[in-house]
Tab-separated table of C-alpha atoms and ligand atoms in Angstrom:
chain	number	residue	atom	x	y	z
A	191	MET	CA	-36.183	-131.230	-116.356
A	192	LYS	CA	-32.475	-131.926	-115.021
A	193	ILE	CA	-30.266	-129.881	-116.842
A	194	GLY	CA	-25.898	-130.777	-116.732
A	195	ILE	CA	-23.972	-127.667	-117.648
A	196	GLY	CA	-19.979	-127.933	-117.972
A	197	SER	CA	-17.607	-125.413	-119.542
A	198	ASP	CA	-13.812	-124.380	-120.509
A	199	HIS	CA	-12.238	-121.600	-118.209
A	200	THR	CA	-13.125	-119.190	-121.117
A	201	GLY	CA	-17.245	-119.730	-120.346
A	202	ILE	CA	-16.915	-120.114	-116.672
A	203	GLU	CA	-18.874	-116.295	-115.988
A	204	LEU	CA	-21.521	-117.233	-118.477
A	205	LYS	CA	-21.918	-120.865	-117.061
A	206	GLY	CA	-22.739	-119.243	-113.526
A	207	ILE	CA	-25.224	-116.526	-115.373
A	208	ILE	CA	-26.999	-119.522	-117.188
A	209	ILE	CA	-27.256	-121.886	-113.931
A	210	ASP	CA	-28.903	-118.652	-112.490
A	211	HIS	CA	-31.060	-118.152	-114.541
A	212	LEU	CA	-31.943	-121.739	-115.318
A	213	LYS	CA	-32.735	-122.315	-111.428
A	214	GLN	CA	-35.218	-119.081	-111.529
A	215	GLN	CA	-37.400	-120.779	-114.200
A	216	GLY	CA	-37.254	-123.685	-111.224
A	217	TYR	CA	-34.649	-126.427	-113.618
A	218	GLU	CA	-32.624	-128.440	-111.269
A	219	VAL	CA	-29.378	-127.581	-112.767
A	220	ILE	CA	-25.969	-130.339	-112.326
A	221	ASP	CA	-22.787	-128.421	-112.650
A	222	TYR	CA	-19.974	-130.311	-114.528
A	223	GLY	CA	-17.079	-127.702	-113.617
A	224	PRO	CA	-14.496	-126.100	-113.775
A	225	ASN	CA	-15.107	-124.231	-110.331
A	226	SER	CA	-12.333	-121.854	-110.882
A	227	PRO	CA	-10.853	-119.902	-113.498
A	228	GLU	CA	-7.642	-121.639	-114.203
A	229	SER	CA	-7.131	-122.879	-117.900
A	230	VAL	CA	-8.461	-126.001	-118.928
A	231	ASN	CA	-8.768	-127.910	-121.646
A	232	TYR	CA	-12.613	-128.047	-123.035
A	233	PRO	CA	-12.647	-131.991	-124.226
A	234	GLU	CA	-12.352	-132.994	-120.590
A	235	TYR	CA	-15.526	-130.974	-119.621
A	236	GLY	CA	-17.605	-131.944	-123.124
A	237	GLU	CA	-16.617	-135.548	-122.363
A	238	LYS	CA	-17.522	-135.299	-119.133
A	239	VAL	CA	-21.387	-133.728	-119.547
A	240	ALA	CA	-21.515	-136.182	-122.359
A	241	ARG	CA	-20.833	-139.341	-120.491
A	242	ALA	CA	-23.076	-138.105	-117.626
A	243	LEU	CA	-26.128	-137.319	-120.059
A	244	VAL	CA	-25.740	-140.866	-122.058
A	245	ALA	CA	-25.543	-142.275	-118.099
A	246	GLY	CA	-29.312	-140.854	-117.460
A	247	GLU	CA	-27.695	-138.183	-115.147
A	248	PHE	CA	-29.738	-135.068	-116.871
A	249	ASP	CA	-32.294	-135.021	-119.303
A	250	LEU	CA	-30.549	-132.177	-121.648
A	251	GLY	CA	-27.144	-130.150	-121.548
A	252	VAL	CA	-25.737	-127.193	-121.830
A	253	LEU	CA	-21.902	-126.828	-122.852
A	254	ILE	CA	-19.519	-123.553	-123.176
A	255	CYS	CA	-16.654	-122.496	-124.285
A	256	GLY	CA	-14.821	-119.880	-125.997
A	257	THR	CA	-16.961	-120.287	-129.625
A	258	GLY	CA	-18.802	-123.512	-128.202
A	259	ILE	CA	-16.673	-125.398	-131.160
A	260	GLY	CA	-14.098	-127.334	-130.084
A	261	ILE	CA	-16.281	-128.664	-126.488
A	262	SER	CA	-19.326	-129.613	-128.823
A	263	LEU	CA	-16.776	-131.525	-130.923
A	264	ALA	CA	-15.683	-133.820	-127.927
A	265	ALA	CA	-19.195	-134.460	-126.620
A	266	ASN	CA	-20.534	-135.643	-130.092
A	267	LYS	CA	-17.531	-138.189	-129.994
A	268	VAL	CA	-19.644	-139.940	-126.793
A	269	HIS	CA	-22.547	-141.769	-128.615
A	270	GLY	CA	-25.845	-141.187	-128.106
A	271	VAL	CA	-25.006	-137.190	-127.780
A	272	ARG	CA	-25.997	-135.089	-130.454
A	273	ALA	CA	-24.441	-131.688	-129.504
A	274	ALA	CA	-25.458	-128.540	-131.590
A	275	VAL	CA	-23.558	-125.350	-131.554
A	276	CYS	CA	-25.979	-122.544	-131.814
A	277	SER	CA	-25.621	-118.779	-131.707
A	278	GLU	CA	-29.191	-117.673	-132.136
A	279	PRO	CA	-32.350	-118.608	-131.058
A	280	TYR	CA	-33.932	-119.907	-134.305
A	281	SER	CA	-31.120	-122.526	-134.725
A	282	ALA	CA	-31.235	-123.624	-131.040
A	283	ARG	CA	-35.169	-124.073	-131.240
A	284	LEU	CA	-35.031	-126.282	-134.412
A	285	THR	CA	-31.718	-128.498	-133.616
A	286	ARG	CA	-34.361	-129.991	-130.612
A	287	MET	CA	-37.366	-130.124	-132.926
A	288	HIS	CA	-35.843	-131.556	-136.150
A	289	ASN	CA	-32.275	-133.458	-135.147
A	290	ASP	CA	-33.500	-134.333	-131.176
A	291	ALA	CA	-30.347	-132.520	-130.263
A	292	ASN	CA	-29.469	-133.063	-126.300
A	293	ILE	CA	-26.697	-130.577	-125.711
A	294	ILE	CA	-26.639	-127.257	-126.890
A	295	ALA	CA	-23.236	-125.470	-127.021
A	296	PHE	CA	-22.630	-122.130	-127.663
A	297	GLY	CA	-19.432	-119.703	-127.476
A	298	ALA	CA	-18.754	-117.007	-124.613
A	299	ARG	CA	-16.706	-115.156	-127.061
A	300	VAL	CA	-19.418	-115.441	-129.424
A	301	VAL	CA	-23.009	-114.348	-128.148
A	302	GLY	CA	-23.598	-112.092	-124.901
A	303	SER	CA	-25.092	-112.880	-121.802
A	304	GLU	CA	-28.827	-112.116	-122.629
A	305	LEU	CA	-28.528	-113.797	-126.322
A	306	ALA	CA	-27.211	-116.707	-124.444
A	307	LYS	CA	-30.323	-117.187	-122.079
A	308	MET	CA	-32.857	-116.781	-125.353
A	309	ILE	CA	-30.838	-119.649	-126.863
A	310	VAL	CA	-31.000	-122.009	-123.952
A	311	ASP	CA	-34.466	-120.732	-123.615
A	312	GLU	CA	-35.604	-121.840	-127.068
A	313	PHE	CA	-33.792	-124.969	-126.617
A	314	LEU	CA	-35.532	-126.556	-123.635
A	315	ASN	CA	-38.866	-125.113	-124.702
A	316	ALA	CA	-38.963	-126.894	-127.653
A	317	LYS	CA	-40.122	-130.528	-128.292
A	318	PHE	CA	-38.321	-132.981	-130.812
A	319	GLU	CA	-41.126	-133.482	-133.680
A	320	GLY	CA	-40.139	-137.495	-134.331
A	321	GLY	CA	-41.728	-138.776	-137.841
A	322	ARG	CA	-39.400	-138.135	-140.488
A	323	HIS	CA	-37.258	-136.576	-138.149
A	324	GLN	CA	-36.785	-139.468	-136.377
A	325	ASN	CA	-36.158	-141.415	-139.754
A	326	ARG	CA	-33.115	-138.743	-139.867
A	327	VAL	CA	-31.891	-138.954	-136.548
A	328	ASP	CA	-31.940	-142.689	-136.712
A	329	MET	CA	-29.483	-142.464	-139.503
A	330	ILE	CA	-27.576	-140.405	-137.940
A	331	THR	CA	-27.611	-143.155	-135.176
A	332	ALA	CA	-26.800	-145.803	-137.683
A	333	ILE	CA	-23.865	-143.719	-138.884
A	334	GLU	CA	-22.166	-143.429	-134.967
A	335	GLN	CA	-23.031	-147.298	-134.762
A	336	GLN	CA	-20.963	-148.470	-137.735
A	337	GLY	CA	-17.822	-146.831	-136.295
B	499	LIG	C1	-9.591	-121.487	-125.603
B	499	LIG	O1	-8.911	-120.629	-125.506
B	499	LIG	C2	-10.849	-121.994	-126.846
B	499	LIG	O2	-9.518	-122.796	-127.982
B	499	LIG	C3	-11.852	-122.697	-126.435
B	499	LIG	O3	-13.095	-122.059	-125.276
B	499	LIG	C4	-12.960	-123.129	-127.610
B	499	LIG	O4	-13.232	-121.484	-128.217
B	499	LIG	C5	-12.495	-124.197	-128.431
B	499	LIG	O5	-13.313	-124.304	-129.422
C-alpha cells in the first residue's frame, strides 16, 4: 500500500518519525513536504496531499499540523477527500471502518510520537465495512456534489 504524507512546520519532526515507522513496516511513502522547519501555511500542504490522493498518487494519506484541525479542514475542501482528525487509536480505526476516511490527521502539539504511531497503525490496518456505512458515505458525497 502506498501512503502520502504532509504537514506544516509544527508537524515536520513527527512527520519524519511517522515516515520511518511506515517504511519499517514495508509501506511505500510519498512525502509531500515541507522539507525544512521554516514556517509554512497548513492549507498549502493539506491541499497538496488531498489533490494527490484524488489523482491516485497513493492509497491513504497522513496529515499533521499543530492540532490536525487546520490541515484537515483544507484537505476536506477537495472533492473525494474524507480527512478525519483523531487523537486516539479507537477513532482512527472506526473512521476507516465506518466513514471510509482516506486521510488521517492529528496534531503534533496534541499527541506524542508513540501515540501517533498507534493512531496511524490502527487507521491503516482497518478496512471499510461497506453496507449501511456505504449509504452514509454516499450521503456525504451527495452533499459535496450539491456544492
Ligand atoms: C500553526 O501555528 C498552527 O496554527 C497549525 O499548525 C495548526 O494547528 C492549525 O490548525
